[in-house]
Short mmCIF file of C-alpha atoms in Angstrom, two decimals:
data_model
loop_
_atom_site.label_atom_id
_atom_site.label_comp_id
_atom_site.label_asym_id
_atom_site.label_seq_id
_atom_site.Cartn_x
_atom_site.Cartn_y
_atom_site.Cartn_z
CA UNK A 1 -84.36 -49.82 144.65
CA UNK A 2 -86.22 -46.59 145.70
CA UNK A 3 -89.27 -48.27 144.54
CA UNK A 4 -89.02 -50.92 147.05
CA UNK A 5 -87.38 -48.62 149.69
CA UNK A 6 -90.54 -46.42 149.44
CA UNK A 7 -92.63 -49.69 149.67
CA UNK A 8 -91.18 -50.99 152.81
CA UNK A 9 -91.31 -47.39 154.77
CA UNK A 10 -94.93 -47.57 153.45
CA UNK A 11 -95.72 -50.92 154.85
CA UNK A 12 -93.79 -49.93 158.60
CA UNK A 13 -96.06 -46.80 158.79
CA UNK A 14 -98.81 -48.74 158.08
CA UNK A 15 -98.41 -51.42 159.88
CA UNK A 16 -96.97 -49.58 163.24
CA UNK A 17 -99.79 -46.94 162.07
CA UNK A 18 -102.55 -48.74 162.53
CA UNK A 19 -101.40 -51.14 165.77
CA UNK A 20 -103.58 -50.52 168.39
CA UNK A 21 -101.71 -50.48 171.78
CA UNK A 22 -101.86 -53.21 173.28
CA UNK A 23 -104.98 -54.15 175.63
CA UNK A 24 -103.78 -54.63 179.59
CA UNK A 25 -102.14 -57.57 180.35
CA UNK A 26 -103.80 -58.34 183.26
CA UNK A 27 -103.76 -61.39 185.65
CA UNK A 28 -107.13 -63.02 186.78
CA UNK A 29 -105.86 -63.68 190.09
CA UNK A 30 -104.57 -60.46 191.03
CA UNK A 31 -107.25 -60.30 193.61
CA UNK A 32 -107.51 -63.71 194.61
CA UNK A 33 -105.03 -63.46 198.05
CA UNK A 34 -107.42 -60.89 199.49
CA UNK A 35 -109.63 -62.08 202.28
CA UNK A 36 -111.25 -60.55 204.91
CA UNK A 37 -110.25 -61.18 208.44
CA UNK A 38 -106.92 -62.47 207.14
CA UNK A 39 -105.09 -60.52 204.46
CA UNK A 40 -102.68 -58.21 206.08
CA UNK A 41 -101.58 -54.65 204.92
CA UNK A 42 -98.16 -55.54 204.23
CA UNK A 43 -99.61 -58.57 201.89
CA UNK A 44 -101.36 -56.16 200.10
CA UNK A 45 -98.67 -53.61 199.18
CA UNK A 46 -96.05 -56.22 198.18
CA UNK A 47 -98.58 -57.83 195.88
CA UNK A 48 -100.56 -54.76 194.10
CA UNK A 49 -97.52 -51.79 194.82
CA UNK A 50 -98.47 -48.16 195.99
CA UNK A 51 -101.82 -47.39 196.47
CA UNK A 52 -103.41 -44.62 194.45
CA UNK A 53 -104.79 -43.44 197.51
CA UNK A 54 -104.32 -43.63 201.29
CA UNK A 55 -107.16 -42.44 203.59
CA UNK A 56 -107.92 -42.46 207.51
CA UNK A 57 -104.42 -42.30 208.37
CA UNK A 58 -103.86 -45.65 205.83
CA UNK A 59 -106.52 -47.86 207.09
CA UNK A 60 -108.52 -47.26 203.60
CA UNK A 61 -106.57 -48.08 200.81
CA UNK A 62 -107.83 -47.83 196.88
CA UNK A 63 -106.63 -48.99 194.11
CA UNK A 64 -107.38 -48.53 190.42
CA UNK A 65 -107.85 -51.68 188.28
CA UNK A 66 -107.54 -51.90 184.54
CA UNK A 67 -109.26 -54.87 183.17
CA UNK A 68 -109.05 -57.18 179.97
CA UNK A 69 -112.26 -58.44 179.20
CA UNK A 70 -110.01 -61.44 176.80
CA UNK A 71 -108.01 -62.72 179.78
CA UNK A 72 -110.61 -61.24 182.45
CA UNK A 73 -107.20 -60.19 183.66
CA UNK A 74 -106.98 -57.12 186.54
CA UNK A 75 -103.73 -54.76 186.29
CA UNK A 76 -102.97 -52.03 188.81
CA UNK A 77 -103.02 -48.68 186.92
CA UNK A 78 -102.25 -45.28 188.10
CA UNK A 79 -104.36 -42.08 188.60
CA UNK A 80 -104.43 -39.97 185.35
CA UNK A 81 -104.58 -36.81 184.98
CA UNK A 82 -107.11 -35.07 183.33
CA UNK A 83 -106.78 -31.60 181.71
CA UNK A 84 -109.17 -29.99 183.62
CA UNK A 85 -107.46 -30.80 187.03
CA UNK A 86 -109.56 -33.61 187.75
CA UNK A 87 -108.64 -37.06 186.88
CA UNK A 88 -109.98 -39.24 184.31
CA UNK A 89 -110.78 -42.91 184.18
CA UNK A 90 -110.03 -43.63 181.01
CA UNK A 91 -107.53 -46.56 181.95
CA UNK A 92 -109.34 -47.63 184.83
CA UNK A 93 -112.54 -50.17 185.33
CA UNK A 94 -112.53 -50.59 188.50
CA UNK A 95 -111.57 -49.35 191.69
CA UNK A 96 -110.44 -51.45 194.63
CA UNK A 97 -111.13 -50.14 198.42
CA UNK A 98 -109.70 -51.89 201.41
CA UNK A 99 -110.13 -51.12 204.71
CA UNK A 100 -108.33 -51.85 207.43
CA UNK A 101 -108.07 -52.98 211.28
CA UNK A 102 -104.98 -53.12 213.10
CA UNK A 103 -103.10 -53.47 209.28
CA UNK A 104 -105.93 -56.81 208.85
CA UNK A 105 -108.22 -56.32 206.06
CA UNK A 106 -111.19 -55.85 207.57
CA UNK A 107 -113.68 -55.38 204.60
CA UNK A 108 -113.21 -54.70 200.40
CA UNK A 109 -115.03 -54.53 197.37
CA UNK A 110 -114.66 -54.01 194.22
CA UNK A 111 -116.52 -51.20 192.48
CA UNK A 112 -117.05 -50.87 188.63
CA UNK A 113 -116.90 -47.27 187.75
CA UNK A 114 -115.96 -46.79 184.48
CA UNK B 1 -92.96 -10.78 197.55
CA UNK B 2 -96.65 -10.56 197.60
CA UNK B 3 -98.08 -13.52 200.21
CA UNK B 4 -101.39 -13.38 198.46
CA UNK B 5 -100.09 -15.02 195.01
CA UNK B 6 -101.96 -17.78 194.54
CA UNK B 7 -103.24 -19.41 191.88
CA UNK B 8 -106.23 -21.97 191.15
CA UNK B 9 -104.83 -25.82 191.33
CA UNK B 10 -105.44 -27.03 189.13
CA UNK B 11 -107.38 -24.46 186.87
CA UNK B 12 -110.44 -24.89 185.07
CA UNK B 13 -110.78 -27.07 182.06
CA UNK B 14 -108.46 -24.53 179.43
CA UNK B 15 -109.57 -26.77 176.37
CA UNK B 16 -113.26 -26.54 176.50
CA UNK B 17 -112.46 -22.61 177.28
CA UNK B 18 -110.01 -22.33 174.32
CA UNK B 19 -113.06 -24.35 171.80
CA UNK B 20 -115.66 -21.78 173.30
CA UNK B 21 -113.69 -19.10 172.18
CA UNK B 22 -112.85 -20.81 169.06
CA UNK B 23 -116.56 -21.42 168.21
CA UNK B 24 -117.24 -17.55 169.59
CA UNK B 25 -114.79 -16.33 167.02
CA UNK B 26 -116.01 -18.37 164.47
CA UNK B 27 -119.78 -17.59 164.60
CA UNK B 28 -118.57 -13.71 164.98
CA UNK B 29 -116.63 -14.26 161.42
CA UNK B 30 -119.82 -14.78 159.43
CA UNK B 31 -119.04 -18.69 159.83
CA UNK B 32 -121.74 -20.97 160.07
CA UNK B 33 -122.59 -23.49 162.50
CA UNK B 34 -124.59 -25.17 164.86
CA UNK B 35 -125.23 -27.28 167.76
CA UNK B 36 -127.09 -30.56 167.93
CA UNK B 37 -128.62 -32.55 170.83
CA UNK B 38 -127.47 -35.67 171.27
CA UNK B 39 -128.92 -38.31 173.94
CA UNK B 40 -126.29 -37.51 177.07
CA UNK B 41 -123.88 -40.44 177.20
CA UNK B 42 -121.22 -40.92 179.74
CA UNK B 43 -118.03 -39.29 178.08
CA UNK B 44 -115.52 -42.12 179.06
CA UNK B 45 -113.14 -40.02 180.65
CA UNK B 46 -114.69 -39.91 184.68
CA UNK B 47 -116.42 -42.70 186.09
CA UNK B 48 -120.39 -43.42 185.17
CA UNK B 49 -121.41 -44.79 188.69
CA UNK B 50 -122.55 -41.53 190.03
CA UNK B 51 -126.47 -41.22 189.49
CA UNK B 52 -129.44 -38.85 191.11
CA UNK B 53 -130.36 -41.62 193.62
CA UNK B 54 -126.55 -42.15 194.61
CA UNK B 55 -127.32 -39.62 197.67
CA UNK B 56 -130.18 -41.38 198.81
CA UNK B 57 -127.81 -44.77 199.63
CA UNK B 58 -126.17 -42.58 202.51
CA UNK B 59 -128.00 -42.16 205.79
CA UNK B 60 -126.43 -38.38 207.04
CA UNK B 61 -125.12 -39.07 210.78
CA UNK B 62 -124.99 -42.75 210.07
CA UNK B 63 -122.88 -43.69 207.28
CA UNK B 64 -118.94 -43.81 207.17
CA UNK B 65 -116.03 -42.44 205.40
CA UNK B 66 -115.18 -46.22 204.52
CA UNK B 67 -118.62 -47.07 203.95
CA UNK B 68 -119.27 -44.50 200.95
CA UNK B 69 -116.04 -45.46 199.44
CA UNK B 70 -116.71 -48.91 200.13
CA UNK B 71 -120.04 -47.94 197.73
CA UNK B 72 -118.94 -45.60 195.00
CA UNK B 73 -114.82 -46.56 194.92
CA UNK B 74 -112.02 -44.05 195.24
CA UNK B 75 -113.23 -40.76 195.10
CA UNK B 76 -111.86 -38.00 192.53
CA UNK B 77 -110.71 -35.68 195.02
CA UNK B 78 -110.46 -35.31 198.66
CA UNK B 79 -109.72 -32.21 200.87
CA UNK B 80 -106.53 -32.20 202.79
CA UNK B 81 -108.47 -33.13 206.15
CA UNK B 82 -110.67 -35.85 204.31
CA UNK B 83 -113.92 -33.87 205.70
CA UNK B 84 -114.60 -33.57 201.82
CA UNK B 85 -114.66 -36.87 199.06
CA UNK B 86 -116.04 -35.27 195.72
CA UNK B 87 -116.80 -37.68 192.62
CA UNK B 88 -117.57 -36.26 189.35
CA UNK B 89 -119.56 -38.11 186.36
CA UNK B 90 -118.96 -36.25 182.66
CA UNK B 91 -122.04 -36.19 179.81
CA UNK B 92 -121.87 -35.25 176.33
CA UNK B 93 -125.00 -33.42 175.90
CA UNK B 94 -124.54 -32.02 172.51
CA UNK B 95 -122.36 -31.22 169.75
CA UNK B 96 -121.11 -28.45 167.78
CA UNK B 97 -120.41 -27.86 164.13
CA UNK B 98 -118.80 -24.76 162.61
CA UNK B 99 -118.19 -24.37 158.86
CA UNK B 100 -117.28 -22.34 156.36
CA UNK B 101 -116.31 -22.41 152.42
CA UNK B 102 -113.51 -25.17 152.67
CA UNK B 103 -112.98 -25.89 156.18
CA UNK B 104 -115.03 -27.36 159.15
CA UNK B 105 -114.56 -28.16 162.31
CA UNK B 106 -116.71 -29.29 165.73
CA UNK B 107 -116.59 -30.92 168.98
CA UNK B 108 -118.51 -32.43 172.12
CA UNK B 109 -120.35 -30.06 174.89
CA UNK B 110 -120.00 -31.28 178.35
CA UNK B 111 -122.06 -31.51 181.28
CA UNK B 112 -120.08 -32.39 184.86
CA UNK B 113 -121.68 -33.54 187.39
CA UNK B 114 -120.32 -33.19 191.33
CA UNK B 115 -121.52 -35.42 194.24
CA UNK B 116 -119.37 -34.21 197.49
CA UNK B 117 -120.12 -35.38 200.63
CA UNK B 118 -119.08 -33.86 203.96
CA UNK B 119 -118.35 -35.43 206.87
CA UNK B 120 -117.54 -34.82 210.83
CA UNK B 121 -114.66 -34.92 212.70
CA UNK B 122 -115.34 -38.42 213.47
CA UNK B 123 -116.00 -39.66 210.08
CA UNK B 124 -119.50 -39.75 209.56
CA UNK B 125 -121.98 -38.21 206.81
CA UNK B 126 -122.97 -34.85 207.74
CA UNK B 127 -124.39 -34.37 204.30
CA UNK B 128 -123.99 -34.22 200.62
CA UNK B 129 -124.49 -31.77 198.20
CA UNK B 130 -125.09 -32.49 194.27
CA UNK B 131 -123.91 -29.61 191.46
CA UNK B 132 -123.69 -29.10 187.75
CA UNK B 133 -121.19 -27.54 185.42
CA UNK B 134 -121.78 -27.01 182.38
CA UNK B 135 -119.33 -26.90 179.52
CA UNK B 136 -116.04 -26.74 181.61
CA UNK B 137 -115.43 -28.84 184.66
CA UNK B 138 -115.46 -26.89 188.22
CA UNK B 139 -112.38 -26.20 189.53
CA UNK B 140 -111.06 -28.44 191.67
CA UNK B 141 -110.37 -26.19 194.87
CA UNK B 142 -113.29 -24.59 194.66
CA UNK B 143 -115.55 -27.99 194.29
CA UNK B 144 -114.26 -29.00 197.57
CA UNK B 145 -114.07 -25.25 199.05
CA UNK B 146 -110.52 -25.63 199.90
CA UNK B 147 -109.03 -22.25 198.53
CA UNK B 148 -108.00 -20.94 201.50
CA UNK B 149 -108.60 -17.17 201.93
CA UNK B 150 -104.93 -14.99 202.33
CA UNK B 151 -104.92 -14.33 205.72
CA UNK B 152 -106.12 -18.27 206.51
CA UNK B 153 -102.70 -19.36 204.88
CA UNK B 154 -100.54 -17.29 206.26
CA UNK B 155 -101.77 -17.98 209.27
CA UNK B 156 -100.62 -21.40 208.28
CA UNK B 157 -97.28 -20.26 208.18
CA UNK B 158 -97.78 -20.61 203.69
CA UNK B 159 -96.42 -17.50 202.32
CA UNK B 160 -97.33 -18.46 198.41
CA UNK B 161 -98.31 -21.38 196.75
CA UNK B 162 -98.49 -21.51 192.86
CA UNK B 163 -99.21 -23.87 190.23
CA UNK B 164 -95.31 -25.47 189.08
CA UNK B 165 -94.22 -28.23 186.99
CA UNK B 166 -90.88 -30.00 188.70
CA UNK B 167 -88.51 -31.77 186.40
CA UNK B 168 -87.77 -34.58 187.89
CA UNK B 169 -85.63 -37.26 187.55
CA UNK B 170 -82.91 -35.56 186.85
CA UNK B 171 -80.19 -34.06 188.99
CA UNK B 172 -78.39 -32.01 187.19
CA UNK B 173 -80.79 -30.48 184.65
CA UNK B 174 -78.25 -29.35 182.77
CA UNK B 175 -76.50 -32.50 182.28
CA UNK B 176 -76.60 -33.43 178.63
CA UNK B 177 -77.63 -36.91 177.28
CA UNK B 178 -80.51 -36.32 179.38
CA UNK B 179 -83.82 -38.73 178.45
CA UNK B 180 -85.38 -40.08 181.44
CA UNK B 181 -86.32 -36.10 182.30
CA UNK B 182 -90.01 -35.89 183.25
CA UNK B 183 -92.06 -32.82 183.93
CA UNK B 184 -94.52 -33.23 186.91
CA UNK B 185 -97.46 -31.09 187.45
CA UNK B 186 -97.79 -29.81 190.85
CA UNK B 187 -98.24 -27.06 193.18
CA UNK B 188 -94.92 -25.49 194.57
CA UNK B 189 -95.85 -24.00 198.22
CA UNK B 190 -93.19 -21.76 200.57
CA UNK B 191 -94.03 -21.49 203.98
CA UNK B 192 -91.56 -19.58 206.57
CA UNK B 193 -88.98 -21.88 206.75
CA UNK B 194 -89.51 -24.60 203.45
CA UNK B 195 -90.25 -25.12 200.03
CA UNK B 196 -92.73 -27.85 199.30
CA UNK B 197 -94.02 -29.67 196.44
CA UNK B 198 -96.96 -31.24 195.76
CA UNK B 199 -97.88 -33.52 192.88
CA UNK B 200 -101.16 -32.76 191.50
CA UNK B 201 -101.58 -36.63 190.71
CA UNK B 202 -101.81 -37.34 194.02
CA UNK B 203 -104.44 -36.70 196.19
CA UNK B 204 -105.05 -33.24 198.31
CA UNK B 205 -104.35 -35.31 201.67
CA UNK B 206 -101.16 -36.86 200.48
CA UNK B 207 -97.72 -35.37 201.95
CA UNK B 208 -95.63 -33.11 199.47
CA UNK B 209 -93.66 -35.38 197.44
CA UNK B 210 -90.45 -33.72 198.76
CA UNK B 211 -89.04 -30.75 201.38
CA UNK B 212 -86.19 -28.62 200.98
CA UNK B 213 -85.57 -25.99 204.13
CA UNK B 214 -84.28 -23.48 203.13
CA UNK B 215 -81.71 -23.87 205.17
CA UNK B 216 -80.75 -26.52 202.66
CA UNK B 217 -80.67 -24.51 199.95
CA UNK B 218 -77.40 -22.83 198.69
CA UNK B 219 -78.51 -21.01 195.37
CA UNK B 220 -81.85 -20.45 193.60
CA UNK B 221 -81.86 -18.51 190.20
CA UNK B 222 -83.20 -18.25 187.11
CA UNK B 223 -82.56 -20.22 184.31
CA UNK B 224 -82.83 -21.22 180.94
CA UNK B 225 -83.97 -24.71 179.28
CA UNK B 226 -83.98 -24.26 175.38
CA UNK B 227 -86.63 -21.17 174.93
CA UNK B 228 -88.47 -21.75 178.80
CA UNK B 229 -87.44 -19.84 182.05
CA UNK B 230 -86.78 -22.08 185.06
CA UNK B 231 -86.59 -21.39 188.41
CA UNK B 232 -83.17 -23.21 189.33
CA UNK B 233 -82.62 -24.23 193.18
CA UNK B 234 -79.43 -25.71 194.32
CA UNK B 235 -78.93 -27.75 197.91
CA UNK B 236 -76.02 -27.98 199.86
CA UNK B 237 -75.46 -31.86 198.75
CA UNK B 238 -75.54 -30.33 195.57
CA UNK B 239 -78.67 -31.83 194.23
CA UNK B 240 -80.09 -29.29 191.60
CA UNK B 241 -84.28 -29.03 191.50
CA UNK B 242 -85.82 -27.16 188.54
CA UNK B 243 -89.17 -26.06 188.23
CA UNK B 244 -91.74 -24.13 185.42
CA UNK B 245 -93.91 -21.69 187.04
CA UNK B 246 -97.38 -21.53 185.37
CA UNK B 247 -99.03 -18.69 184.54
CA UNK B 248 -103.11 -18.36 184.28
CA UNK B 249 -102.62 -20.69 181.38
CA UNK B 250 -101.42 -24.15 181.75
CA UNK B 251 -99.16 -23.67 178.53
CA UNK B 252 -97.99 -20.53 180.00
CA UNK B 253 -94.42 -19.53 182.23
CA UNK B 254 -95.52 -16.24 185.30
CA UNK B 255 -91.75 -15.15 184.87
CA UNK B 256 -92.70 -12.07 187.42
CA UNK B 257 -93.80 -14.89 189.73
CA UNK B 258 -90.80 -17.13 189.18
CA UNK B 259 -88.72 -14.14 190.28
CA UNK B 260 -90.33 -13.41 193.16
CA UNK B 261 -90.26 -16.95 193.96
CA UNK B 262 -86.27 -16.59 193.72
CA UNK B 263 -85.83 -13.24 195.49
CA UNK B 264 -88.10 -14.77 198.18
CA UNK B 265 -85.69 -17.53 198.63
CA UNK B 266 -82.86 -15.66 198.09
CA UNK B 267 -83.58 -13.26 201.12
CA UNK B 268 -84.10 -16.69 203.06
CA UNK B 269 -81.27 -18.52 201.98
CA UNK B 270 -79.21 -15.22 203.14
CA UNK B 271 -80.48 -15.07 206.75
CA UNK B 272 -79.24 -18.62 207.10
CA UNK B 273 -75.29 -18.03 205.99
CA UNK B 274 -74.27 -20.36 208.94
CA UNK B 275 -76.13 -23.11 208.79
CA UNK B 276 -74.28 -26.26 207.32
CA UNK B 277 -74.84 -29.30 205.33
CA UNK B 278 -78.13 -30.33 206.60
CA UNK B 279 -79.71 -32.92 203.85
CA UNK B 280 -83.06 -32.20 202.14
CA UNK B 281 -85.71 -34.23 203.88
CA UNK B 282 -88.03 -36.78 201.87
CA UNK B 283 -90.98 -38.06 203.39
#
C-alpha cells in the first residue's frame, strides 16, 4: 500500500513537474475588426480591454500582444514588471499602437519587438 | 517630517548588484572563477527592436510622438508630460563562473541599452540621445531625468514621495480567510492636502490609481502583518488601506520612514477634526 502510495505521489510530481504552462491561447482574429478610417475607440476597448498605455491625452493607445505561433493566435497581455524597475517583455511579441482622430482610428501597426 | 525623503522609483537592478557582490566576495575568499565572452544575444526579457541605426529613422523637428511609436511600439517608459519615450534593449555579453572545492555557481553579465527621445511641446522630435549600462539597468527616473530636485516638488505642492507596496484587494486587512490579497508595487506620494498612489506597472503619465484627502482619513497607524510593519490608514467610510514602505532595498521595510509617513498624516488628519464623511475619490 505505501509502495503504491509512494508511486502515485511520484507520478503527480512528475507529471505536474514537468508540465510546461500552457502556451497563450490566442485568437487569430483578435485584430481583424481594426480598420483605419472606421474602427472607433469605443470598438476597440470593448474588444481588446484596458490599454497598457494611454498617450496624447488617449488618442495613442498600445497594446501588448502575446502570440502562439501553433494557432497564430494574438492574446492581450499585461505590462510586467521587471526587477530592475523597467519592464520586461518576456510575455509579449508584439505591441499594438493605435492612434486616434476624433475617437476614429486613424492609423495602427503592429510592431514585433520581442 | 523631512520633505526631502525621497527615494529612487523604482531602484536600480538589486539582483545583478546582489551577484556582483556575490562574485566580489567570492573571488576575495580565495575562490576561483572567471568570466567568458559570449557573442551578445538579446536576453529575452526587453524588446530586441532597438538597433544603432534606429535614430537615424527619425527626422528631429519632423517626426511625431505617434509616428515613433507607430515605428518602434509602446515605449518602456514615458515621463509624466510625455516630452520623454525611453526604450531599452538588454545583451548578455558574457558570463561568469565561480568555483570552489564542492560548490559552483555563475550567471549572465548584462549590457542595457537606452534610446530616449525628446520631444516639444507640440509633439515633435527635438532629438534623441543613445546610452549604455553596463551590468545593472539605469534607473528608471534618472533615464528619463525625471527626479525632481527638493525644492521643484515642493513647489509642486509633494511633500514626500517614497517607494510603497499597497495591499490591495482587501478591505479590511485584517480580516481573516483572506486569499485574494495582492501586494502592488508603487510609489506612495503626500502632497498638502492628499495621499496618492501610484502603481509602478503603469506608466509615469498615468493618474494615481487612487486619492484619499486627508480629509478622508480618520486614523493612520502602524501595524503589524505576521513579522512586517504596515502603515495602516483608515477612511471615514471605513475602508482600511495598508501599505509596506521600502527601504533602499526592495526586500527591505524604512520603519523610520513609515512613521513619519504616519505622524505626517496624523498632524493632517488633526487640523481637519470637522470635516465629515466626504468619500475617497477614485479616478
Amino acid at each position: 500500500m505505501k509502495t503504491q502510495l509512494l508511486t502515485a505521489a511520484l507520478t503527480t510530481v512528475l507529471v505536474f513537474g514537468c508540465a510546461s504552462s500552457a502556451p497563450p491561447q490566442g485568437r487569430a482574429d483578435l485584430l481583424d475588426f481594426l480598420a483605419d478610417g472606421q474602427t472607433r475607440q469605443r470598438q476597440v476597448l470593448a474588444r481588446l480591454g484596458d490599454p497598457s498605455g494611454r498617450f496624447e491625452g488617449g488618442n495613442i493607445l498600445t497594446y501588448r500582444l502575446g502570440y502562439d505561433p501553433a494557432s497564430k493566435g494574438y492574446q492581450v497581455v499585461e505590462r510586467e514588471d521587471g526587477t530592475s524597475g523597467w519592464p520586461t517583455w518576456l510575455r509579449a511579441k508584439f505591441s499594438l499602437v493605435m492612434v486616434f482622430d476624433d475617437e476614429v482610428l486613424r492609423k495602427h501597426s503592429l510592431v514585433e519587438v520581442n | 517630517m523631512n520633505p526631502s525623503v525621497s527615494r529612487d522609483f523604482p531602484a536600480a537592478n538589486r539582483w545583478h548588484a546582489g551577484s556582483r557582490r556575490c562574485l566580489v566576495a567570492a573571488l576575495a575568499c580565495g575562490v576561483t572563477g572567471c568570466i567568458i565572452p559570449t557573442p551578445w544575444i538579446d536576453s529575452g526579457a526587453a524588446r530586441h527592436n532597438i538597433r544603432k541605426e534606429t535614430p537615424g529613422q527619425f527626422q528631429p523637428g519632423r517626426t511625431t510622438r505617434a509616428e515613433v511609436m507607430l515605428a518602434l511600439g509602446e515605449p518602456d517608459a514615458v515621463a509624466p508630460d510625455e516630452r520623454k519615450l525611453a526604450y531599452r534593449s538588454e545583451k548578455i555579453c558574457a558570463i561568469w563562473l565561480v568555483g570552489g572545492s564542492y560548490s559552483g555557481g555563475g550567471g549572465s553579465l548584462e549590457k542595457d541599452d537606452y534610446l530616449v527621445f525628446q520631444f516639444d511641446a507640440g509633439g515633435r522630435l527635438r532629438k534623441t540621445e543613445r546610452s549604455s549600462h553596463w551590468l545593472t539597468s539605469a534607473a528608471l527616473d534618472r533615464k528619463l531625468g525625471t527626479t525632481a530636485p527638493a525644492a521643484s516638488r515642493r513647489d509642486a505642492g509633494i511633500r514626500t514621495e517614497t517607494r510603497a507596496n499597497w495591499l490591495s484587494g482587501v478591505d479590511d486587512f485584517k480580516a481573516r480567510g483572506v486569499t485574494e490579497a495582492k501586494w502592488v508595487p508603487g510609489k506612495l506620494v503626500l502632497t498638502a492636502s492628499e495621499l496618492r498612489f501610484f502603481s509602478r506597472s503603469k506608466f509615469a503619465n498615468a493618474p494615481p490609481i487612487f486619492i484619499l484627502p486627508y480629509t478622508t482619513i480618520t486614523e493612520a497607524s502602524e501595524d503589524k502583518l505576521f513579522i512586517g510593519s504596515l502603515l495602516a490608514v483608515r477612511t471615514r467610510t471605513g475602508k482600511h488601506y495598508a501599505f509596506q514602505i521600502q527601504g533602499d532595498s526592495a526586500w527591505s521595510i524604512d520603519r523610520q520612514a513609515l512613521r513619519e509617513i504616519r505622524d505626517f498624516l496624523d498632524s493632517k488628519i488633526h487640523r481637519h477634526p470637522a470635516v465629515k464623511d466626504a468619500a475617497a475619490r477614485s479616478p
